[in-house]
Amino acid sequence: MGVAMSLLRFLSFLLLGGVAVALATQPVSVQAQLATSVSVIFLLALLWKFSRGAEARQLFIALALFVVLRYVYWRITSTLPPLSDPVGLTCGSILLAAELYCVAMLLLTLVVNAEPLKREPAPQIEDEALPTIDVLAPSYDEDASILATTLAAAKSMDYPADRLNVYLLDDGGTDQKCAHPDPAIAERARARRAALQELCAALGCYYLTRERNEHAKAGNLNAALEHVDGDIVVVLDADHAPFRSFLRETIGYFFEDDRLFLVQTPHVFLNPDPIEQNLRTFRRMPSENEMFYGVTQRGLDKWNAAFFCGSAALLRRAALDEAGGFSGVSVTEDCETALELHAQGWTSVYVDKPLVAGLQPDTFASFIGQRVRWCQGMLQIFLLRNPLLKRGLEPLQRLGYLSSMSFWFFPFPRLVFMLAPLAFILFDVKIFVSNIEEAIAYTATYVVVNAMLQNYLFGKVRWPWVSELYEYCQGVFLSKAIVSVFLRPRSPSFNVTAKGAAPTQDRLSELAWPFFAIYGLLALGAGVAVYRCVAEPGVRQLMFFVGLWNMFNLVTAGVALGAVAERRRRETHPRLPVERRGALVLGEEHVRVAIEEVSAGGCRLRAATESDAKALAAAKETDGRLYIDSIADAARRPSLAARIVGVAPDGRRHIAFALSQPQDHLALADLMYGDATALERFQAARRKHKGIIAGTVQFLWWGVIEPLRAFAYLRPRASEAALREPPPFADLSNLLGRRQPRLRPPAEAKAPRAAERAPSSKNENA
């Protein structure tokens, strides 16, 4: 029945598409085309303003598609240069191909997001019926402080302790690395292994490593499957800390469907990506991944095509065993594994609720490295496991996977759009044949309708023109990566994304030079366009239109200069707004406090009452202890050594923590990851819709000021490339209480009893 219904929907889409094409290809005058398109724009504005129901959504999409298809028909039939102009015909065909790709992606996107699914909460299951769970946290070279945070948060999840095991999968301490021919590398690996074994034991977790570093993350996970036997496997990246309610919010779905292999939750990040950091948009603009996790995954979920994203997910062990473990043909083992299991008839669920907090790359170079891997991996799957040819998938599943993979071809059309106007401006190459009236009637109205459609569907998760910015920033480097995949589909290797190496001062990224070169070329084109508009009346109208196109590209390139002009990071640790209570003990004073913001390095708090404020002001001590009202157990009060390091004008205190023992991370996990509503508020505060006009003004402003800042960064600096890179594993011994001096606790405050020692290591290679 499911296959028949899916096929029926697919045929319905084809039928409706055929009708739309027939209507869109009717010949009309330019004046009629302009009147029709303007009328559609007016109707779209009315629908946007006064109606937001499901029927209005479908009508909005249908009207917008009519204009899009009219434009496509005109472009194909009326705008290509003649055969007598082979250079123009070649350049024009390349531009048309780029546009057709974008239209095809738009159609796929509309199919995928036709009915984004909002799932009901998972049923709550009695403890006695809950399955056993193995939490697997693969690691390669992450700092111990990051690992301790993730492990402590995983260990603190609300779940019966006898049914939950947490494993650190250490690929940085394998037998291969410990026996490396280079003595320094071998000693480093052995030190890492010993220290992380001790850390895991202290936190109540298990340490696993393997003999050789083979098949990257998929190989690490598959090696761990040989040592664990839980009913459910949870995969967490080393820097992805789960909130306490993660399992309670997700495990119930497995009881509703015996063929369910995956419950995926969104990836939410506490720190900005490099572009957000450099443009200073992190706290006020939706993150770049919000469009995927906030809309696209829900759309895929409707068609049973939501896929595994490598972390923040639960997988049924029986399904993994049936598939032979995690797939490792590509460097994106997550999507590849999901594709295989969907083809075998398993189902998936996407839960659009932030339950895990992670970290993003700190530098533009590491950001590009991450995206190169994603791009190459998805295109490997496209070539080696093409969903259109994969047996077992339903039609809409095929389209869903095809959409996710085909997206990564965007670098080519994006670069074509950036450089195409220069062909006409600088070399007088006719890239399309049109007059100004046709350009307005077809092209201008198409651009407006396309912008309205994007803003209507994704306005809360993507500001206007931000997609163009991110695609351009990535496209400069991803185009080469795409070519390499097509030449050698099995050649890409898994590269771990660097974290925790933020710039300590303002500087230009080491990848900045191509952006300056393209900006200079576009600026030259803008100057030539102005000159030709004045000096060549015969091409003035068309040159004006193409010049505007080039000016938009110049603005985009200018904003990209700001994206690669890296600002120093003032925050050592990402912060999360919370609403927690506790007591700050400073000498004789015991002050009830409200904790408003917390990070791995400290928190911001205020006195809970006026009397507490007076007591806090009267306190002479600055060193003390912060006792936290635990969410997990009201009778237990975890605590952290604390020092007042700043006082705001409104009386709020800034507190620094001293995480000198592994158990301190359990207390921090209770404080920072105890209440998932904090992450929901954090995410919701950034999902602010920005209209087309406001978004365009903002983008234009960036295009003016960001190039000025980037060119200012060209001035030589004494230590331009300095990065905050702590000595490898220097913090391991600190976490184990060997070097870092503890803050002086007050005599009246007794520290909580140390946690019992964890289970012994299950590592068989140590």
CSV table of N, CA and C in Angstrom, one decimal, residues 95-221:
chain,number,residue,atom,x,y,z
A,95,LEU,N,25.8,29.3,-19.3
A,95,LEU,CA,24.9,30.1,-18.4
A,95,LEU,C,23.5,29.5,-18.3
A,96,LEU,N,23.0,29.1,-19.5
A,96,LEU,CA,21.6,28.5,-19.4
A,96,LEU,C,21.7,27.1,-18.7
A,97,ALA,N,22.7,26.4,-18.8
A,97,ALA,CA,22.8,25.1,-18.1
A,97,ALA,C,22.9,25.4,-16.6
A,98,ALA,N,23.6,26.4,-16.2
A,98,ALA,CA,23.6,26.7,-14.8
A,98,ALA,C,22.2,27.1,-14.2
A,99,GLU,N,21.5,27.9,-15.1
A,99,GLU,CA,20.2,28.3,-14.6
A,99,GLU,C,19.2,27.1,-14.6
A,100,LEU,N,19.3,26.2,-15.5
A,100,LEU,CA,18.5,25.0,-15.5
A,100,LEU,C,18.8,24.1,-14.3
A,101,TYR,N,20.0,24.0,-14.0
A,101,TYR,CA,20.4,23.3,-12.7
A,101,TYR,C,19.6,23.9,-11.5
A,102,CYS,N,19.7,25.2,-11.4
A,102,CYS,CA,19.0,25.9,-10.3
A,102,CYS,C,17.5,25.6,-10.3
A,103,VAL,N,16.9,25.7,-11.5
A,103,VAL,CA,15.5,25.4,-11.5
A,103,VAL,C,15.2,24.0,-11.2
A,104,ALA,N,16.0,23.1,-11.7
A,104,ALA,CA,15.8,21.6,-11.3
A,104,ALA,C,15.9,21.4,-9.8
A,105,MET,N,16.9,22.1,-9.2
A,105,MET,CA,17.0,22.0,-7.7
A,105,MET,C,15.9,22.6,-7.0
A,106,LEU,N,15.3,23.7,-7.6
A,106,LEU,CA,14.2,24.3,-7.0
A,106,LEU,C,13.0,23.4,-7.0
A,107,LEU,N,12.8,22.7,-8.1
A,107,LEU,CA,11.7,21.8,-8.3
A,107,LEU,C,11.8,20.6,-7.3
A,108,LEU,N,13.1,20.1,-7.2
A,108,LEU,CA,13.3,19.0,-6.2
A,108,LEU,C,13.1,19.5,-4.8
A,109,THR,N,13.5,20.7,-4.5
A,109,THR,CA,13.3,21.2,-3.2
A,109,THR,C,11.8,21.4,-2.8
A,110,LEU,N,11.0,21.8,-3.8
A,110,LEU,CA,9.6,21.9,-3.6
A,110,LEU,C,8.9,20.6,-3.4
A,111,VAL,N,9.4,19.6,-4.1
A,111,VAL,CA,8.8,18.2,-3.9
A,111,VAL,C,9.2,17.7,-2.5
A,112,VAL,N,10.5,17.8,-2.1
A,112,VAL,CA,10.9,17.4,-0.8
A,112,VAL,C,10.2,18.1,0.3
A,113,ASN,N,10.0,19.4,0.1
A,113,ASN,CA,9.4,20.2,1.2
A,113,ASN,C,7.9,20.5,1.0
A,114,ALA,N,7.2,19.6,0.2
A,114,ALA,CA,5.8,19.8,-0.1
A,114,ALA,C,5.0,19.8,1.2
A,115,GLU,N,5.3,18.9,2.1
A,115,GLU,CA,4.6,18.8,3.4
A,115,GLU,C,5.5,18.5,4.5
A,116,PRO,N,6.3,19.4,5.0
A,116,PRO,CA,7.2,19.1,6.1
A,116,PRO,C,6.5,18.6,7.3
A,117,LEU,N,7.0,17.5,7.8
A,117,LEU,CA,6.3,16.8,8.9
A,117,LEU,C,6.7,17.3,10.3
A,118,LYS,N,5.7,17.5,11.1
A,118,LYS,CA,5.9,17.9,12.5
A,118,LYS,C,5.5,16.7,13.3
A,119,ARG,N,6.4,16.0,13.9
A,119,ARG,CA,6.0,14.7,14.6
A,119,ARG,C,5.5,15.0,16.0
A,120,GLU,N,4.6,14.1,16.5
A,120,GLU,CA,4.2,14.2,17.8
A,120,GLU,C,5.3,13.7,18.7
A,121,PRO,N,5.3,14.1,20.0
A,121,PRO,CA,6.3,13.7,20.9
A,121,PRO,C,6.3,12.2,21.0
A,122,ALA,N,7.5,11.6,21.3
A,122,ALA,CA,7.6,10.2,21.5
A,122,ALA,C,6.9,9.7,22.7
A,123,PRO,N,6.3,8.5,22.7
A,123,PRO,CA,5.6,8.0,23.9
A,123,PRO,C,6.7,7.7,25.0
A,124,GLN,N,6.2,8.0,26.2
A,124,GLN,CA,7.1,7.7,27.4
A,124,GLN,C,7.0,6.3,27.8
A,125,ILE,N,8.1,5.6,28.0
A,125,ILE,CA,8.2,4.2,28.3
A,125,ILE,C,8.7,4.0,29.7
A,126,GLU,N,8.0,3.0,30.3
A,126,GLU,CA,8.4,2.6,31.7
A,126,GLU,C,9.9,2.1,31.7
A,127,ASP,N,10.6,2.4,32.8
A,127,ASP,CA,12.0,2.0,32.9
A,127,ASP,C,12.2,0.5,32.6
A,128,GLU,N,11.3,-0.3,33.2
A,128,GLU,CA,11.5,-1.7,33.0
A,128,GLU,C,11.5,-2.2,31.6
A,129,ALA,N,10.8,-1.5,30.7
A,129,ALA,CA,10.7,-1.9,29.3
A,129,ALA,C,11.7,-1.3,28.4
A,130,LEU,N,12.6,-0.4,28.9
A,130,LEU,CA,13.5,0.3,28.1
A,130,LEU,C,14.6,-0.6,27.6
A,131,PRO,N,15.1,-0.4,26.4
A,131,PRO,CA,16.2,-1.2,25.8
A,131,PRO,C,17.5,-0.8,26.3
A,132,THR,N,18.5,-1.6,26.2
A,132,THR,CA,19.9,-1.2,26.5
A,132,THR,C,20.5,-0.3,25.4
A,133,ILE,N,21.3,0.6,25.9
A,133,ILE,CA,21.8,1.6,24.9
A,133,ILE,C,23.3,1.7,25.1
A,134,ASP,N,24.0,1.7,23.9
A,134,ASP,CA,25.5,2.0,23.9
A,134,ASP,C,25.7,3.3,23.2
A,135,VAL,N,26.3,4.2,24.0
A,135,VAL,CA,26.6,5.6,23.4
A,135,VAL,C,28.1,5.5,22.9
A,136,LEU,N,28.2,5.7,21.6
A,136,LEU,CA,29.5,5.7,21.0
A,136,LEU,C,30.0,7.1,20.6
A,137,ALA,N,31.1,7.5,21.1
A,137,ALA,CA,31.7,8.9,20.9
A,137,ALA,C,33.0,8.7,20.2
A,138,PRO,N,33.1,8.7,18.8
A,138,PRO,CA,34.3,8.5,18.1
A,138,PRO,C,35.2,9.8,18.3
A,139,SER,N,36.5,9.6,18.5
A,139,SER,CA,37.4,10.7,18.7
A,139,SER,C,38.7,10.4,17.9
A,140,TYR,N,39.3,11.5,17.5
A,140,TYR,CA,40.6,11.3,16.8
A,140,TYR,C,41.7,12.1,17.5
A,141,ASP,N,41.5,13.5,17.5
A,141,ASP,CA,42.6,14.3,18.1
A,141,ASP,C,42.0,15.4,18.9
A,142,GLU,N,40.7,15.3,19.4
A,142,GLU,CA,40.1,16.4,20.1
A,142,GLU,C,40.7,16.6,21.5
A,143,ASP,N,40.7,17.8,22.0
A,143,ASP,CA,41.2,18.1,23.3
A,143,ASP,C,40.4,17.3,24.4
A,144,ALA,N,41.1,17.0,25.5
A,144,ALA,CA,40.5,16.2,26.6
A,144,ALA,C,39.4,17.0,27.2
A,145,SER,N,39.5,18.3,27.3
A,145,SER,CA,38.4,19.1,27.9
A,145,SER,C,37.1,19.0,27.1
A,146,ILE,N,37.2,18.9,25.7
A,146,ILE,CA,36.0,18.7,24.9
A,146,ILE,C,35.4,17.3,25.1
A,147,LEU,N,36.3,16.3,25.2
A,147,LEU,CA,35.9,14.9,25.4
A,147,LEU,C,35.2,14.8,26.8
A,148,ALA,N,35.8,15.4,27.8
A,148,ALA,CA,35.3,15.3,29.1
A,148,ALA,C,33.9,15.8,29.2
A,149,THR,N,33.7,16.9,28.5
A,149,THR,CA,32.3,17.6,28.5
A,149,THR,C,31.3,16.6,27.9
A,150,THR,N,31.7,16.1,26.7
A,150,THR,CA,30.7,15.2,26.0
A,150,THR,C,30.5,13.9,26.8
A,151,LEU,N,31.5,13.3,27.3
A,151,LEU,CA,31.3,12.1,28.1
A,151,LEU,C,30.5,12.3,29.3
A,152,ALA,N,30.8,13.4,30.0
A,152,ALA,CA,30.0,13.7,31.3
A,152,ALA,C,28.5,14.0,31.0
A,153,ALA,N,28.3,14.7,29.9
A,153,ALA,CA,26.9,14.9,29.5
A,153,ALA,C,26.2,13.7,29.1
A,154,ALA,N,26.9,12.8,28.4
A,154,ALA,CA,26.3,11.5,28.0
A,154,ALA,C,26.0,10.6,29.2
A,155,LYS,N,26.9,10.6,30.1
A,155,LYS,CA,26.8,9.8,31.3
A,155,LYS,C,25.6,10.4,32.2
A,156,SER,N,25.3,11.7,32.1
A,156,SER,CA,24.3,12.3,32.9
A,156,SER,C,22.9,12.2,32.3
A,157,MET,N,22.7,11.6,31.2
A,157,MET,CA,21.4,11.5,30.6
A,157,MET,C,20.4,10.8,31.4
A,158,ASP,N,19.2,11.2,31.3
A,158,ASP,CA,18.1,10.6,32.1
A,158,ASP,C,17.7,9.2,31.5
A,159,TYR,N,18.3,8.2,32.1
A,159,TYR,CA,18.1,6.8,31.7
A,159,TYR,C,18.6,5.9,32.7
A,160,PRO,N,18.0,4.7,32.9
A,160,PRO,CA,18.4,3.8,33.9
A,160,PRO,C,19.9,3.5,33.7
A,161,ALA,N,20.7,3.6,34.8
A,161,ALA,CA,22.1,3.4,34.7
A,161,ALA,C,22.6,2.0,34.3
A,162,ASP,N,21.8,1.0,34.6
A,162,ASP,CA,22.1,-0.3,34.3
A,162,ASP,C,21.8,-0.7,32.8
A,163,ARG,N,21.2,0.3,32.1
A,163,ARG,CA,20.9,0.0,30.7
A,163,ARG,C,21.6,1.0,29.8
A,164,LEU,N,22.5,1.8,30.3
A,164,LEU,CA,23.2,2.8,29.6
A,164,LEU,C,24.7,2.7,29.7
A,165,ASN,N,25.5,2.5,28.6
A,165,ASN,CA,26.9,2.4,28.7
A,165,ASN,C,27.5,3.5,27.7
A,166,VAL,N,28.5,4.2,28.1
A,166,VAL,CA,29.1,5.3,27.3
A,166,VAL,C,30.5,4.9,27.0
A,167,TYR,N,30.8,4.9,25.7
A,167,TYR,CA,32.1,4.5,25.2
A,167,TYR,C,32.8,5.6,24.5
A,168,LEU,N,34.1,5.9,24.8
A,168,LEU,CA,34.9,6.7,24.0
A,168,LEU,C,35.7,5.9,23.0
A,169,LEU,N,35.6,6.1,21.7
A,169,LEU,CA,36.2,5.4,20.7
A,169,LEU,C,37.4,6.2,20.2
A,170,ASP,N,38.6,5.9,20.7
A,170,ASP,CA,39.8,6.7,20.5
A,170,ASP,C,40.6,6.2,19.4
A,171,ASP,N,40.6,6.9,18.3
A,171,ASP,CA,41.4,6.7,17.1
A,171,ASP,C,42.7,7.4,17.2
A,172,GLY,N,42.9,8.1,18.2
A,172,GLY,CA,44.2,8.8,18.4
A,172,GLY,C,45.2,8.0,19.3
A,173,GLY,N,44.7,6.9,19.8
A,173,GLY,CA,45.6,6.0,20.6
A,173,GLY,C,45.6,4.6,20.2
A,174,THR,N,45.5,4.4,18.9
A,174,THR,CA,45.4,3.0,18.4
A,174,THR,C,46.8,2.3,18.5
A,175,ASP,N,46.8,1.0,18.4
A,175,ASP,CA,48.1,0.3,18.4
A,175,ASP,C,49.0,0.8,17.3
A,176,GLN,N,48.4,1.1,16.1
A,176,GLN,CA,49.2,1.6,15.0
A,176,GLN,C,49.9,2.9,15.4
A,177,LYS,N,49.2,3.8,16.0
A,177,LYS,CA,49.8,5.1,16.4
A,177,LYS,C,50.8,4.9,17.6
A,178,CYS,N,50.5,4.0,18.5
A,178,CYS,CA,51.4,3.8,19.6
A,178,CYS,C,52.7,3.2,19.2
A,179,ALA,N,52.7,2.5,18.1
A,179,ALA,CA,53.9,1.9,17.5
A,179,ALA,C,54.5,2.6,16.3
A,180,HIS,N,54.1,3.9,16.2
A,180,HIS,CA,54.6,4.6,15.0
A,180,HIS,C,56.1,4.7,15.0
A,181,PRO,N,56.7,4.7,13.8
A,181,PRO,CA,58.1,4.8,13.7
A,181,PRO,C,58.7,6.1,14.3
A,182,ASP,N,58.0,7.1,14.2
A,182,ASP,CA,58.4,8.4,14.8
A,182,ASP,C,58.2,8.3,16.3
A,183,PRO,N,59.3,8.4,17.1
A,183,PRO,CA,59.1,8.2,18.6
A,183,PRO,C,58.2,9.3,19.2
A,184,ALA,N,58.3,10.5,18.7
A,184,ALA,CA,57.5,11.6,19.2
A,184,ALA,C,56.0,11.3,19.0
A,185,ILE,N,55.6,10.8,17.8
A,185,ILE,CA,54.2,10.5,17.6
A,185,ILE,C,53.8,9.3,18.4
A,186,ALA,N,54.6,8.3,18.5
A,186,ALA,CA,54.3,7.1,19.3
A,186,ALA,C,54.1,7.5,20.8
A,187,GLU,N,55.0,8.4,21.3
A,187,GLU,CA,54.9,8.8,22.7
A,187,GLU,C,53.6,9.6,23.0
A,188,ARG,N,53.3,10.4,22.0
A,188,ARG,CA,52.1,11.2,22.1
A,188,ARG,C,50.9,10.3,22.2
A,189,ALA,N,50.8,9.3,21.3
A,189,ALA,CA,49.7,8.4,21.3
A,189,ALA,C,49.6,7.6,22.5
A,190,ARG,N,50.7,7.1,23.1
A,190,ARG,CA,50.7,6.4,24.3
A,190,ARG,C,50.2,7.2,25.5
A,191,ALA,N,50.7,8.5,25.5
A,191,ALA,CA,50.2,9.4,26.6
A,191,ALA,C,48.8,9.7,26.5
A,192,ARG,N,48.3,9.9,25.3
A,192,ARG,CA,46.9,10.1,25.1
A,192,ARG,C,46.1,8.9,25.5
A,193,ARG,N,46.5,7.7,25.1
A,193,ARG,CA,45.7,6.5,25.5
A,193,ARG,C,45.6,6.4,27.0
A,194,ALA,N,46.8,6.5,27.7
A,194,ALA,CA,46.8,6.3,29.2
A,194,ALA,C,45.9,7.4,29.9
A,195,ALA,N,46.1,8.6,29.4
A,195,ALA,CA,45.3,9.7,30.1
A,195,ALA,C,43.8,9.6,29.8
A,196,LEU,N,43.4,9.2,28.6
A,196,LEU,CA,42.0,9.1,28.3
A,196,LEU,C,41.4,7.9,29.0
A,197,GLN,N,42.2,6.8,29.2
A,197,GLN,CA,41.7,5.7,29.9
A,197,GLN,C,41.4,6.1,31.4
A,198,GLU,N,42.3,6.9,31.9
A,198,GLU,CA,42.0,7.3,33.3
A,198,GLU,C,40.8,8.2,33.4
A,199,LEU,N,40.7,9.1,32.4
A,199,LEU,CA,39.6,10.0,32.4
A,199,LEU,C,38.3,9.3,32.3
A,200,CYS,N,38.2,8.3,31.4
A,200,CYS,CA,37.0,7.5,31.2
A,200,CYS,C,36.6,6.8,32.5
A,201,ALA,N,37.6,6.2,33.1
A,201,ALA,CA,37.4,5.5,34.4
A,201,ALA,C,36.8,6.4,35.4
A,202,ALA,N,37.4,7.6,35.5
A,202,ALA,CA,36.9,8.6,36.5
A,202,ALA,C,35.5,9.0,36.3
A,203,LEU,N,35.0,9.1,35.0
A,203,LEU,CA,33.7,9.5,34.6
A,203,LEU,C,32.7,8.4,34.6
A,204,GLY,N,33.1,7.2,34.7
A,204,GLY,CA,32.2,6.0,34.6
A,204,GLY,C,31.9,5.6,33.2
A,205,CYS,N,32.8,5.9,32.3
A,205,CYS,CA,32.7,5.5,30.9
A,205,CYS,C,33.7,4.4,30.6
A,206,TYR,N,33.6,3.9,29.3
A,206,TYR,CA,34.5,2.9,28.9
A,206,TYR,C,35.4,3.4,27.7
A,207,TYR,N,36.6,3.0,27.7
A,207,TYR,CA,37.6,3.4,26.7
A,207,TYR,C,37.8,2.3,25.7
A,208,LEU,N,37.7,2.6,24.4
A,208,LEU,CA,37.9,1.6,23.4
A,208,LEU,C,38.8,2.2,22.3
A,209,THR,N,39.8,1.4,21.9
A,209,THR,CA,40.6,1.8,20.7
A,209,THR,C,40.7,0.5,19.8
A,210,ARG,N,41.5,0.6,18.8
A,210,ARG,CA,41.6,-0.5,17.9
A,210,ARG,C,43.0,-0.7,17.4
A,211,GLU,N,43.2,-1.7,16.6
A,211,GLU,CA,44.6,-2.0,16.2
A,211,GLU,C,45.1,-1.0,15.2
A,212,ARG,N,44.3,-0.7,14.2
A,212,ARG,CA,44.8,0.1,13.1
A,212,ARG,C,43.8,1.2,12.7
A,213,ASN,N,44.2,2.3,12.2
A,213,ASN,CA,43.3,3.4,11.8
A,213,ASN,C,42.9,3.2,10.4
A,214,GLU,N,41.9,2.3,10.2
A,214,GLU,CA,41.4,1.9,8.9
A,214,GLU,C,39.9,2.4,8.7
A,215,HIS,N,39.6,2.9,7.5
A,215,HIS,CA,38.2,3.2,7.1
A,215,HIS,C,37.6,4.3,8.0
A,216,ALA,N,38.5,5.2,8.6
A,216,ALA,CA,38.1,6.4,9.2
A,216,ALA,C,37.0,6.2,10.3
A,217,LYS,N,36.0,7.1,10.3
A,217,LYS,CA,35.0,7.1,11.3
A,217,LYS,C,34.2,5.8,11.2
A,218,ALA,N,33.8,5.4,10.0
A,218,ALA,CA,33.0,4.2,9.9
A,218,ALA,C,33.8,3.0,10.4
A,219,GLY,N,35.1,2.9,10.2
A,219,GLY,CA,35.9,1.8,10.7
A,219,GLY,C,36.0,1.8,12.2
A,220,ASN,N,36.1,3.0,12.8
A,220,ASN,CA,36.1,3.2,14.2
A,220,ASN,C,34.8,2.7,14.8
A,221,LEU,N,33.7,3.1,14.3
A,221,LEU,CA,32.4,2.7,14.8
A,221,LEU,C,32.2,1.1,14.6
